[in-house]
Tab-separated table of C-alpha atoms and ligand atoms in Angstrom:
chain	number	residue	atom	x	y	z
A	11	MET	CA	99.294	74.167	58.290
A	12	ASN	CA	99.071	77.966	59.372
A	13	PRO	CA	102.261	79.601	60.808
A	14	TRP	CA	102.423	79.203	64.543
A	15	ASN	CA	102.933	82.521	66.446
A	16	HIS	CA	102.900	81.653	70.112
A	17	ARG	CA	106.259	81.166	71.885
A	18	HIS	CA	104.250	80.550	75.145
A	19	ILE	CA	100.840	78.976	75.810
A	20	ILE	CA	99.343	80.824	78.824
A	21	ASP	CA	95.638	80.786	77.937
A	22	LEU	CA	93.180	80.260	74.806
A	23	ALA	CA	91.937	83.899	74.864
A	24	SER	CA	94.767	84.673	72.262
A	25	PHE	CA	93.908	81.608	70.149
A	26	SER	CA	92.533	82.231	66.533
A	27	GLN	CA	90.468	79.725	64.799
A	28	GLU	CA	93.491	78.765	62.732
A	29	ASP	CA	95.488	78.203	65.970
A	30	TYR	CA	92.893	75.794	67.093
A	31	GLU	CA	92.843	73.892	63.725
A	32	SER	CA	96.574	73.419	63.647
A	33	VAL	CA	96.462	72.002	67.238
A	34	LEU	CA	93.446	69.641	66.372
A	35	GLN	CA	94.888	68.547	62.788
A	36	LEU	CA	98.287	67.756	64.551
A	37	ALA	CA	96.779	65.905	67.479
A	38	GLN	CA	94.663	63.724	65.044
A	39	ARG	CA	97.763	62.707	63.350
A	40	PHE	CA	99.651	61.896	66.601
A	41	ARG	CA	96.453	60.148	67.895
A	42	ALA	CA	96.590	57.956	64.638
A	43	LEU	CA	100.123	56.727	65.039
A	44	PRO	CA	100.407	52.870	65.790
A	45	LYS	CA	100.374	51.930	69.580
A	46	THR	CA	103.020	49.142	68.996
A	47	GLY	CA	106.513	49.017	67.649
A	48	SER	CA	108.590	52.130	67.717
A	49	ARG	CA	106.278	54.837	69.255
A	50	LYS	CA	108.864	57.557	69.345
A	51	LEU	CA	109.185	60.241	66.820
A	52	PRO	CA	112.438	62.262	66.700
A	53	ALA	CA	110.841	65.589	66.410
A	54	LEU	CA	112.185	66.968	69.790
A	55	GLN	CA	115.469	64.875	70.012
A	56	GLY	CA	117.874	67.128	72.079
A	57	ARG	CA	115.303	69.220	73.659
A	58	LEU	CA	114.714	69.521	77.200
A	59	ILE	CA	111.182	69.718	78.813
A	60	VAL	CA	110.858	70.442	82.460
A	61	THR	CA	107.658	70.049	84.333
A	62	LEU	CA	107.434	72.509	87.169
A	63	PHE	CA	104.316	71.475	89.148
A	64	PHE	CA	103.675	73.492	92.334
A	65	GLU	CA	100.131	71.921	92.823
A	66	PRO	CA	99.432	68.299	92.715
A	67	SER	CA	98.406	66.495	89.302
A	68	THR	CA	97.988	63.020	87.966
A	69	ARG	CA	96.809	63.508	84.397
A	70	THR	CA	98.470	66.982	83.194
A	71	ARG	CA	101.903	66.242	84.382
A	72	SER	CA	102.074	62.551	83.382
A	73	SER	CA	100.666	63.241	79.974
A	74	PHE	CA	102.924	66.050	79.228
A	75	GLU	CA	105.942	64.005	80.281
A	76	LEU	CA	104.754	60.864	78.196
A	77	ALA	CA	104.102	63.416	75.162
A	78	ALA	CA	107.582	64.779	75.400
A	79	LYS	CA	109.126	61.197	75.497
A	80	ARG	CA	107.118	60.161	72.512
A	81	LEU	CA	108.741	62.921	70.566
A	82	SER	CA	112.229	61.751	71.983
A	83	ALA	CA	112.689	64.871	74.157
A	84	ASP	CA	114.759	64.805	77.433
A	85	VAL	CA	112.365	65.260	80.362
A	86	GLN	CA	113.080	66.408	83.791
A	87	SER	CA	110.308	66.365	86.507
A	88	PHE	CA	110.539	68.915	89.502
A	89	ASN	CA	109.316	67.883	92.846
A	90	PRO	CA	108.630	71.212	95.123
A	91	ASN	CA	108.337	69.012	98.230
A	92	ASN	CA	112.045	67.759	97.744
A	93	SER	CA	113.555	70.811	96.347
A	94	ALA	CA	115.703	73.859	97.313
A	95	LEU	CA	112.313	75.865	97.862
A	96	SER	CA	112.509	74.686	101.421
A	97	LYS	CA	115.910	76.465	101.778
A	98	GLY	CA	114.296	79.762	100.578
A	99	GLU	CA	115.070	79.703	96.939
A	100	THR	CA	112.398	81.696	94.825
A	101	LEU	CA	110.225	80.239	92.101
A	102	LEU	CA	111.954	82.485	89.619
A	103	ASP	CA	115.469	81.200	90.698
A	104	THR	CA	114.171	77.574	90.464
A	105	ALA	CA	112.979	78.317	86.975
A	106	VAL	CA	116.180	80.057	86.005
A	107	THR	CA	118.153	77.187	87.368
A	108	TYR	CA	116.392	74.816	84.900
A	109	VAL	CA	116.955	77.413	82.016
A	110	ALA	CA	120.656	77.256	82.823
A	111	MET	CA	120.519	73.461	82.522
A	112	GLY	CA	119.182	74.104	78.912
A	113	ALA	CA	115.361	73.761	79.337
A	114	ASP	CA	113.564	74.699	76.151
A	115	VAL	CA	110.154	74.417	77.555
A	116	LEU	CA	108.835	74.856	81.246
A	117	VAL	CA	105.418	73.348	81.730
A	118	VAL	CA	104.092	75.229	84.955
A	119	ARG	CA	101.236	74.455	87.222
A	120	HIS	CA	100.679	76.868	90.160
A	121	ARG	CA	97.803	77.619	92.607
A	122	SER	CA	98.098	81.337	91.900
A	123	THR	CA	96.651	82.926	88.861
A	124	SER	CA	99.264	84.509	86.613
A	125	VAL	CA	102.289	82.806	87.793
A	126	PRO	CA	103.164	81.116	84.423
A	127	GLU	CA	102.516	84.564	82.582
A	128	GLN	CA	104.727	86.455	84.951
A	129	LEU	CA	107.517	83.709	84.704
A	130	ALA	CA	107.150	83.906	80.799
A	131	LEU	CA	107.631	87.807	80.894
A	132	ALA	CA	110.633	87.565	83.359
A	133	LEU	CA	112.414	84.874	80.952
A	134	GLU	CA	111.759	87.264	77.983
A	135	ARG	CA	113.304	90.147	79.898
A	136	MET	CA	116.279	87.941	80.721
A	137	GLY	CA	116.742	87.288	76.933
A	138	THR	CA	116.343	83.741	77.304
A	139	LYS	CA	114.454	81.619	74.432
A	140	THR	CA	112.701	79.302	76.833
A	141	SER	CA	108.920	78.878	76.382
A	142	VAL	CA	106.423	78.580	79.253
A	143	LEU	CA	103.464	76.247	78.911
A	144	ASN	CA	100.725	76.760	81.456
A	145	GLY	CA	99.675	73.359	83.216
A	146	GLY	CA	96.854	75.195	85.014
A	147	ASP	CA	97.081	78.459	87.182
A	148	GLY	CA	94.666	79.257	89.972
A	149	LEU	CA	91.129	79.986	88.621
A	150	HIS	CA	92.544	81.415	85.337
A	151	SER	CA	93.400	78.917	82.697
A	152	HIS	CA	94.119	75.281	81.784
A	153	PRO	CA	94.883	75.614	78.099
A	154	SER	CA	95.890	72.084	77.430
A	155	GLN	CA	92.716	70.633	79.133
A	156	GLY	CA	90.463	73.111	77.034
A	157	LEU	CA	92.318	71.943	73.991
A	158	LEU	CA	91.876	68.072	74.865
A	159	ASP	CA	88.117	68.476	75.616
A	160	LEU	CA	87.660	70.398	72.325
A	161	PHE	CA	89.589	67.591	70.550
A	162	THR	CA	87.461	64.831	72.273
A	163	LEU	CA	84.120	66.644	71.450
A	164	ALA	CA	85.421	67.112	67.740
A	165	ARG	CA	86.369	63.437	67.420
A	166	PHE	CA	82.842	62.416	68.986
A	167	PHE	CA	81.029	64.483	66.416
A	168	ASP	CA	83.303	63.887	63.447
A	169	PRO	CA	85.655	60.914	64.176
A	170	LEU	CA	87.608	60.862	60.846
A	171	ASN	CA	87.935	64.685	60.442
A	172	PRO	CA	87.782	66.292	63.824
A	173	SER	CA	87.946	70.165	63.330
A	174	ILE	CA	86.455	73.237	65.032
A	175	LYS	CA	83.859	73.072	62.204
A	176	SER	CA	82.611	69.708	63.936
A	177	LEU	CA	81.264	71.746	66.809
A	178	LYS	CA	79.626	74.608	64.921
A	179	ASP	CA	75.996	75.244	66.344
A	180	LYS	CA	76.333	72.319	68.903
A	181	ASN	CA	74.887	72.965	72.281
A	182	ILE	CA	77.502	72.108	74.991
A	183	LEU	CA	76.231	72.059	78.572
A	184	ILE	CA	78.782	72.663	81.306
A	185	VAL	CA	77.492	71.792	84.752
A	186	GLY	CA	78.708	72.401	88.414
A	187	ASP	CA	81.355	74.459	89.888
A	188	ILE	CA	82.170	76.889	87.304
A	189	LEU	CA	83.255	79.759	89.557
A	190	HIS	CA	86.456	77.896	90.779
A	191	SER	CA	87.084	76.064	87.435
A	192	ARG	CA	90.010	77.084	85.261
A	193	VAL	CA	88.979	74.234	83.006
A	194	ALA	CA	85.573	75.909	82.467
A	195	ARG	CA	87.225	79.228	81.554
A	196	SER	CA	89.410	77.567	78.974
A	197	ASN	CA	86.403	75.504	77.685
A	198	LEU	CA	84.582	78.778	77.246
A	199	TRP	CA	87.246	80.167	74.996
A	200	ALA	CA	87.629	77.144	72.874
A	201	LEU	CA	84.059	76.141	72.573
A	202	THR	CA	82.822	79.447	71.609
A	203	ALA	CA	85.635	80.031	69.132
A	204	SER	CA	84.280	76.808	67.430
A	205	GLY	CA	80.913	78.206	66.962
A	206	ALA	CA	79.298	76.053	69.626
A	207	ASN	CA	76.796	77.574	71.987
A	208	VAL	CA	77.414	76.917	75.712
A	209	VAL	CA	74.900	76.577	78.282
A	210	LEU	CA	76.196	76.908	81.940
A	211	CYS	CA	74.254	75.280	84.790
A	212	GLY	CA	75.046	75.554	88.453
A	213	PRO	CA	73.690	77.127	91.676
A	214	PRO	CA	74.373	81.061	92.012
A	215	SER	CA	76.872	80.541	94.607
A	216	LEU	CA	79.101	78.417	92.086
A	217	LEU	CA	78.001	80.102	88.962
A	218	PRO	CA	77.700	84.078	89.136
A	219	GLU	CA	75.287	85.587	86.501
A	220	ASP	CA	78.288	87.482	84.869
A	221	PHE	CA	79.571	84.346	83.424
A	222	LYS	CA	77.205	84.890	80.332
A	223	ASP	CA	79.352	87.847	79.420
A	224	PHE	CA	82.674	86.041	79.595
A	225	VAL	CA	83.787	86.134	76.057
A	226	LYS	CA	82.015	89.314	75.079
A	227	ALA	CA	84.904	92.011	75.632
A	228	PRO	CA	88.166	91.657	73.833
A	229	PRO	CA	90.355	89.092	75.681
A	230	PRO	CA	92.470	90.538	78.518
A	231	GLY	CA	95.715	92.369	77.079
A	232	GLN	CA	94.183	92.353	73.431
A	233	LYS	CA	92.804	95.067	71.395
A	234	GLN	CA	90.395	92.714	69.559
A	235	ASP	CA	89.238	89.215	69.662
A	236	PRO	CA	91.459	86.946	67.298
A	237	VAL	CA	88.208	84.957	66.729
A	238	ARG	CA	85.950	86.383	64.067
A	239	GLU	CA	82.666	85.247	65.464
A	240	ARG	CA	81.865	83.164	68.677
A	241	GLY	CA	79.090	81.025	69.831
A	242	LYS	CA	76.816	82.209	72.583
A	243	ILE	CA	76.803	81.599	76.446
A	244	GLU	CA	73.598	81.088	78.401
A	245	ILE	CA	72.834	80.332	81.758
A	246	ILE	CA	70.124	77.827	82.874
A	247	ARG	CA	69.854	77.151	86.520
A	248	SER	CA	67.757	73.900	86.304
A	249	LEU	CA	69.710	70.693	85.006
A	250	ASN	CA	66.344	69.009	84.074
A	251	GLU	CA	65.655	72.026	81.756
A	252	ALA	CA	69.111	72.130	80.374
A	253	LEU	CA	69.714	68.515	79.561
A	254	PRO	CA	66.983	68.149	76.637
A	255	ARG	CA	68.959	70.706	74.564
A	256	ALA	CA	72.484	69.402	75.108
A	257	ASP	CA	74.456	67.584	72.333
A	258	ALA	CA	77.234	67.055	75.004
A	259	VAL	CA	77.752	67.600	78.796
A	260	ILE	CA	81.037	68.695	80.449
A	261	THR	CA	80.580	68.203	84.381
A	262	LEU	CA	83.177	69.779	86.634
A	263	ARG	CA	84.576	68.685	90.067
A	264	LEU	CA	83.367	70.558	93.157
A	265	GLN	CA	86.790	72.409	93.960
A	266	LYS	CA	86.443	72.412	97.629
A	267	GLU	CA	90.188	73.373	98.152
A	268	ARG	CA	89.664	76.709	96.186
A	269	MET	CA	86.397	77.663	98.114
A	270	ARG	CA	86.941	80.370	100.735
A	271	GLU	CA	83.803	79.086	102.342
A	272	TYR	CA	81.606	76.144	101.912
A	273	LEU	CA	79.367	76.929	99.051
A	274	VAL	CA	76.825	73.994	98.689
A	275	THR	CA	74.514	73.094	101.458
A	276	ASP	CA	75.374	69.507	101.562
A	277	LEU	CA	76.712	66.985	99.088
A	278	TYR	CA	73.742	64.712	98.785
A	279	SER	CA	71.542	67.711	97.781
A	280	TYR	CA	74.151	68.890	95.485
A	281	HIS	CA	74.068	65.417	93.674
A	282	CYS	CA	70.397	65.351	93.635
A	283	GLU	CA	70.108	68.810	91.811
A	284	TYR	CA	73.364	68.842	89.585
A	285	GLY	CA	74.771	65.464	89.579
A	286	LEU	CA	74.555	63.175	86.642
A	287	ASN	CA	73.271	59.519	86.312
A	288	HIS	CA	71.705	57.464	83.741
A	289	GLU	CA	68.092	58.271	84.953
A	290	LYS	CA	68.636	62.025	84.281
A	291	LEU	CA	70.261	61.412	80.924
A	292	ASN	CA	66.981	59.933	79.788
A	293	LEU	CA	65.927	63.557	79.475
A	294	CYS	CA	68.635	64.081	76.516
A	295	LYS	CA	67.349	63.955	72.836
A	296	ASN	CA	70.287	61.764	71.479
A	297	PRO	CA	73.020	59.406	73.078
A	298	THR	CA	74.671	62.401	74.878
A	299	PRO	CA	78.341	62.037	75.707
A	300	ILE	CA	79.614	62.833	79.155
A	301	LEU	CA	82.927	64.571	79.828
A	302	HIS	CA	84.835	65.389	83.093
A	303	PRO	CA	88.360	66.772	83.290
A	304	GLY	CA	89.101	64.548	86.373
A	305	PRO	CA	89.884	63.829	89.102
A	306	VAL	CA	86.100	62.825	89.657
A	307	ASN	CA	84.234	62.871	93.082
A	308	ARG	CA	82.163	59.540	92.460
A	309	GLY	CA	78.771	59.953	93.373
A	310	ILE	CA	78.723	63.784	93.621
A	311	GLU	CA	79.257	65.193	90.160
A	312	MET	CA	78.237	61.859	88.511
A	313	SER	CA	77.249	58.483	89.647
A	314	SER	CA	79.938	55.648	89.727
A	315	ALA	CA	77.760	53.742	87.170
A	316	LEU	CA	77.808	56.517	84.738
A	317	LEU	CA	81.483	57.270	85.099
A	318	ASP	CA	82.247	53.634	84.378
A	319	ASP	CA	79.689	53.285	81.386
A	320	HIS	CA	82.197	53.816	78.544
A	321	SER	CA	79.308	54.067	75.884
A	322	ILE	CA	78.529	57.394	77.372
A	323	SER	CA	81.466	58.592	79.572
A	324	LEU	CA	84.439	59.894	77.565
A	325	VAL	CA	86.470	60.471	80.699
A	326	ASN	CA	89.097	57.805	79.663
A	327	GLU	CA	88.969	58.980	76.088
A	328	GLN	CA	89.989	62.602	77.317
A	329	VAL	CA	92.937	61.175	79.113
A	330	THR	CA	94.077	59.258	75.947
A	331	ASN	CA	93.488	62.396	73.843
A	332	GLY	CA	95.474	64.474	76.312
A	333	ILE	CA	98.673	62.823	75.159
A	334	SER	CA	98.224	63.628	71.729
A	335	ILE	CA	97.180	67.306	72.234
A	336	ARG	CA	100.333	67.762	74.550
A	337	MET	CA	102.341	66.151	71.830
A	338	ALA	CA	100.956	68.813	69.365
A	339	LEU	CA	101.584	71.681	71.629
A	340	LEU	CA	105.140	70.678	72.475
A	341	TYR	CA	105.825	70.272	68.728
A	342	LEU	CA	104.435	73.593	67.823
A	343	ILE	CA	106.463	75.565	70.407
A	344	ALA	CA	109.743	73.437	70.389
A	345	ALA	CA	110.246	71.437	67.212
A	346	ASN	CA	112.926	72.799	64.981
A	347	ASP	CA	112.004	71.114	61.845
A	348	GLN	CA	108.132	71.270	61.396
A	349	SER	CA	107.972	69.497	57.922
A	350	ASN	CA	105.541	66.549	57.502
A	351	ASP	CA	108.451	64.147	57.234
A	352	ILE	CA	108.192	63.088	60.996
A	353	PHE	CA	105.028	61.214	60.183
A	354	GLU	CA	106.738	59.458	57.236
A	355	ARG	CA	109.790	57.982	58.853
B	428	CP	N1	92.313	67.570	84.710
B	428	CP	C1	93.488	67.772	85.333
B	428	CP	O1	94.105	68.858	85.481
B	428	CP	O2	94.016	66.566	86.114
B	428	CP	P1	95.147	66.448	87.191
B	428	CP	O3	94.987	67.545	88.220
B	428	CP	O4	95.177	65.229	87.534
B	428	CP	O5	96.384	67.017	86.168
């Protein structure tokens, strides 16, 4: 495995192809561990992982906590609604309080872009060794979701040896509310780094034209792109035109809570134009898997029948893979001993 150089994981723009491979290889090993008997590995024994979620979550928070427990870490979950924030404590003081309790990793979700990054910088300035892992910030980034989507696709195309090479030259269609989606932004960095070509599909109100240039400039804060050659991004407005070329489809939730004004005419028309169902998938050339980061608005992004058809819908598979990916991330940033023995005990 390549040396791991990231103390914090804030976004995927700074990931090299070697970084992606390290995460996928480890996640595949964690995924292959038996589900019965002793499920715990001692890799993070004595470490403290704290989840600081200032926005609601089912999947991300629970799977980070399960991942940490499966690696034998101590886990502390912070609930903002029942905390000293109501007495005027600042977010930084809350975080520093957990650092004083010995937190090795803070997993942070916040509705404002850049809160995890600002927190990471503040903790560095204070001379702490605590790492920050972004559990989703505003519209900016959701790195663990981007990685678990990548892993799910790599396992679909190459179940025994999932790697970024499994996605080279594949056409991945991303449909829906791309403007408000931090998941889509993380997907774009990860998929193009793998050499996949991405087609974006949605109405202009939810998919501005400049998304086709999303990965063209060097990533923010970097002189050059750590990825040697990326796949292309294209915009196709008509779903019926885009589906026949797709090797896989990621559809995204309409994020009404992030819209300043209502950006779709009505939900029925949106579903007719951009929603997925079995009939529309007849336009695809092969059996084409459907992914969705969740939570799903049934009957809007996709029909209930399609969501529950597990021969096509990989939504539950994404959730299962999320634990292995988050084990890999926690292991890479927090394990003292990264020798192969943890798999041999
Ligand atoms: N995909 C995702 O972030 O889901 P949660 O909001 O449930 O964590």
